Short mmCIF file of C-alpha atoms in Angstrom, two decimals:
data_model
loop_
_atom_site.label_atom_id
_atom_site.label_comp_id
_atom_site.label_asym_id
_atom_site.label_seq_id
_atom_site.Cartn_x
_atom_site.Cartn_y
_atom_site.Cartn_z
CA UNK A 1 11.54 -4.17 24.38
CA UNK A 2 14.37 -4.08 27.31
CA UNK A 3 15.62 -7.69 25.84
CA UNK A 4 16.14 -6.20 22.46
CA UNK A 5 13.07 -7.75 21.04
CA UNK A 6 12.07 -5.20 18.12
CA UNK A 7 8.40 -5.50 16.33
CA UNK A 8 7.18 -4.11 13.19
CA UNK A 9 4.17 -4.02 11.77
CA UNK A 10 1.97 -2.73 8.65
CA UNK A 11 -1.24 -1.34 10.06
CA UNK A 12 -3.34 -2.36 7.68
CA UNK A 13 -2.92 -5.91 8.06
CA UNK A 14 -3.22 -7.87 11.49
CA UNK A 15 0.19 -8.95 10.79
CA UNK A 16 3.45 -8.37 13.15
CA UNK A 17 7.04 -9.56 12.74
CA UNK A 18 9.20 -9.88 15.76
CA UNK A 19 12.53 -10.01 15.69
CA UNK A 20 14.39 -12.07 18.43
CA UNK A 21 17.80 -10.85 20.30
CA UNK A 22 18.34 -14.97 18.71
CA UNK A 23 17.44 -13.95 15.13
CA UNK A 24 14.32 -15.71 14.87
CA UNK A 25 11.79 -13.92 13.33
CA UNK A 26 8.20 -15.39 14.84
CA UNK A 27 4.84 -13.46 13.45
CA UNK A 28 2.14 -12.95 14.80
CA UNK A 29 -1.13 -12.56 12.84
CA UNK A 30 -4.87 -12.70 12.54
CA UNK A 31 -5.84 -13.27 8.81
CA UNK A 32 -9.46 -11.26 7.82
CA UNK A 33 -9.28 -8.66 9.54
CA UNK A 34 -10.59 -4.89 8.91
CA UNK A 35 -10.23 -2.13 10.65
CA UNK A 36 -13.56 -0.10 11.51
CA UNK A 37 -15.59 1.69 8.71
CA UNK A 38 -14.57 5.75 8.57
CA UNK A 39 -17.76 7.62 9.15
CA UNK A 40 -19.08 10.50 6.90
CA UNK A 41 -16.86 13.24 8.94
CA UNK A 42 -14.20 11.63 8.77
CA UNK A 43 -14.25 10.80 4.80
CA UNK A 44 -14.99 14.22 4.14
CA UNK A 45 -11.94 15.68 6.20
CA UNK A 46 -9.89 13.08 3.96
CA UNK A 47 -11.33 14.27 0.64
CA UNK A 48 -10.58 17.89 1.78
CA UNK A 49 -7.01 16.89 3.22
CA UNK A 50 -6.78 15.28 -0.24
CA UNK A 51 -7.84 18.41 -2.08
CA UNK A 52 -4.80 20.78 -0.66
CA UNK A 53 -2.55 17.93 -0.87
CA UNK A 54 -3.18 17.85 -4.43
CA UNK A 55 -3.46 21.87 -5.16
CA UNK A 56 -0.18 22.57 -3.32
CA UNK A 57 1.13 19.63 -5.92
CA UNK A 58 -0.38 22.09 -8.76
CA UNK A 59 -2.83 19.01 -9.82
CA UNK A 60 -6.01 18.24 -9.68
CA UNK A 61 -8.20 15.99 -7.19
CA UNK A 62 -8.77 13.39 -10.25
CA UNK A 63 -4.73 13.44 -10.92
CA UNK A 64 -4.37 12.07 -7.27
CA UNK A 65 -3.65 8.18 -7.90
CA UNK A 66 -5.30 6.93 -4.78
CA UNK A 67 -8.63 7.77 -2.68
CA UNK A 68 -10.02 8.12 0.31
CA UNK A 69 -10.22 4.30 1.67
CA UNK A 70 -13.65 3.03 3.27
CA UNK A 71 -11.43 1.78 6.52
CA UNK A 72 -9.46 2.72 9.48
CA UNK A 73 -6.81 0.63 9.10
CA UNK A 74 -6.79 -1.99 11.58
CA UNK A 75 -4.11 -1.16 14.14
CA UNK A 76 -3.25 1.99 15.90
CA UNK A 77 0.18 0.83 17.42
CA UNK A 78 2.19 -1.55 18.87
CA UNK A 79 3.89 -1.10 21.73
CA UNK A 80 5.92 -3.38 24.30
CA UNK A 81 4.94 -2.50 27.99
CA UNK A 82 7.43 -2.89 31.46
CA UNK A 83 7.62 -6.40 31.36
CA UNK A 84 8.27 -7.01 27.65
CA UNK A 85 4.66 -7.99 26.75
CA UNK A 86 3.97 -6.40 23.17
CA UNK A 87 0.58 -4.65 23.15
CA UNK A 88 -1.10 -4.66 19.34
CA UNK A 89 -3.54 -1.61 19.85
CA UNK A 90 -6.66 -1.69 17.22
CA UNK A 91 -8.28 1.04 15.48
CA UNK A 92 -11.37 1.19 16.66
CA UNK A 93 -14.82 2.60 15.07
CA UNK A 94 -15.84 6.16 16.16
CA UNK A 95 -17.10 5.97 19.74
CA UNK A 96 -15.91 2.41 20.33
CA UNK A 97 -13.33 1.09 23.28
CA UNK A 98 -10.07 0.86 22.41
CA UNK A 99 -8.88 -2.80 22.37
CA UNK A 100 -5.61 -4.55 22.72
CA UNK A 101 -4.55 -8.41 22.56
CA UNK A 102 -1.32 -8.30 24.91
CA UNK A 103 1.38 -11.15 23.89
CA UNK A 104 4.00 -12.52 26.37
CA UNK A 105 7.43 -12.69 24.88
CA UNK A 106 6.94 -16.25 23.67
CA UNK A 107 4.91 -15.12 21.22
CA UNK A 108 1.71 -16.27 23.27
CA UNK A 109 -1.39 -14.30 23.31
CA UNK A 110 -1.66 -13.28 27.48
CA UNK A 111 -4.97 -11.75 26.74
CA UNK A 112 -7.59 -9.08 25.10
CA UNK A 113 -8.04 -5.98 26.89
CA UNK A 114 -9.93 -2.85 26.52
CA UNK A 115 -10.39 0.82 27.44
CA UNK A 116 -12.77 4.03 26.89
CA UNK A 117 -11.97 5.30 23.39
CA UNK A 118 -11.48 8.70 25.02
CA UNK A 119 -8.69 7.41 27.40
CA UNK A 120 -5.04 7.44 26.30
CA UNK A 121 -3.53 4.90 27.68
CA UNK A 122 0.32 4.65 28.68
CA UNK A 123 1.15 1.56 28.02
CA UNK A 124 5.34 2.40 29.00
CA UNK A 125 4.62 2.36 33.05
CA UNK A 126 2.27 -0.96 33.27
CA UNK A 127 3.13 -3.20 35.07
CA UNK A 128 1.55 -6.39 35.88
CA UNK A 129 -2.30 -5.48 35.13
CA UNK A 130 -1.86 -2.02 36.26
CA UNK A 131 -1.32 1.17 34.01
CA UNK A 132 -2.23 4.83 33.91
CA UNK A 133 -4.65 6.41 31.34
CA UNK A 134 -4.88 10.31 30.50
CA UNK A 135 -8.08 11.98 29.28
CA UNK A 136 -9.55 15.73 29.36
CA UNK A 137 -13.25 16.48 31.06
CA UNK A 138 -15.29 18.82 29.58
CA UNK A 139 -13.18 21.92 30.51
CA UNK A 140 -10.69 20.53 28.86
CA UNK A 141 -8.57 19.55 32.15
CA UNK A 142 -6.77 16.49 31.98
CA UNK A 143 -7.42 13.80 34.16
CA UNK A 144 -5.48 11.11 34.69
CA UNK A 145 -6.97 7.16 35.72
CA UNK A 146 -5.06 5.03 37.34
CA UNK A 147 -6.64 1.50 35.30
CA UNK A 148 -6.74 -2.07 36.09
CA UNK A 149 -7.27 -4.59 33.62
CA UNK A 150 -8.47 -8.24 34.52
CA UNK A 151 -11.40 -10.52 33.90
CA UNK A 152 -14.68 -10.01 33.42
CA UNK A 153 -17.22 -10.51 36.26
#
């Protein structure tokens, strides 16, 4: 962030270390959570990424020592935003909104926000509650949202 605040993060895990212009290292972390189920598509375009992966290693798919997992991993990214807030962005399942919890600085959770999963959202430029989103119609033209986030009504 613009403080110096750095975060780091394994996505698989719900788990994120922050470390303080002080030194402090505070994490943040929900225990028990998964990230979304892959669906058939996608586990088949893993065993065949898999497959040439392991033929361009000269061995064979059994020699590979690790498979295709059943789950996304759980987060996407992290990200800090304009006013320092770090943004933990989750994986979500095929078709699904996006979601983010948004932490202030302190290390408190500021709230849980969420987005269409075909929207990429530019999390750099928000500001407050406002932000900008990119996405392409069905020409293929990108189109860009200009997105509020705030309660629920």
């Amino acid at each position: 962030s613009g403080d110096g605040t750095v975060a780091q993060a394994v996505s698989s895990a719900y788990h994120i270390e922050m470390i303080l212009p002080d030194g402090s290292r505070p994490t943040i972390e929900l225990p028990g959570q998964f990230g979304p189920s892959l669906i058939a598509e996608e586990a088949t375009k893993a065993r065949e990424s898999i497959d040439v992966q392991a033929k361009s290693a000269g061995i064979t798919p059994s020699e590979v020592p690790f498979g295709v997992p059943t789950n996304k991993p759980v987060l996407r990214a992290i990200e800090f935003d304009a006013l320092g807030r770090l943004w933990v962005i989750m994986t979500p399942a095929a078709g699904a909104p996006v979601m983010a919890d948004v932490y202030l600085p302190s290390g408190l959770r500021f709230g849980r926000f969420s987005w269409p999963h075909d929207w990429r959202l530019g999390v750099r430029p928000l500001s407050g509650l406002e932000g900008l989103a990119w996405s392409r119609d069905s020409s293929g033209f990108e189109e860009i949202h200009r997105i509020r986030f705030g309660t629920r009504q």
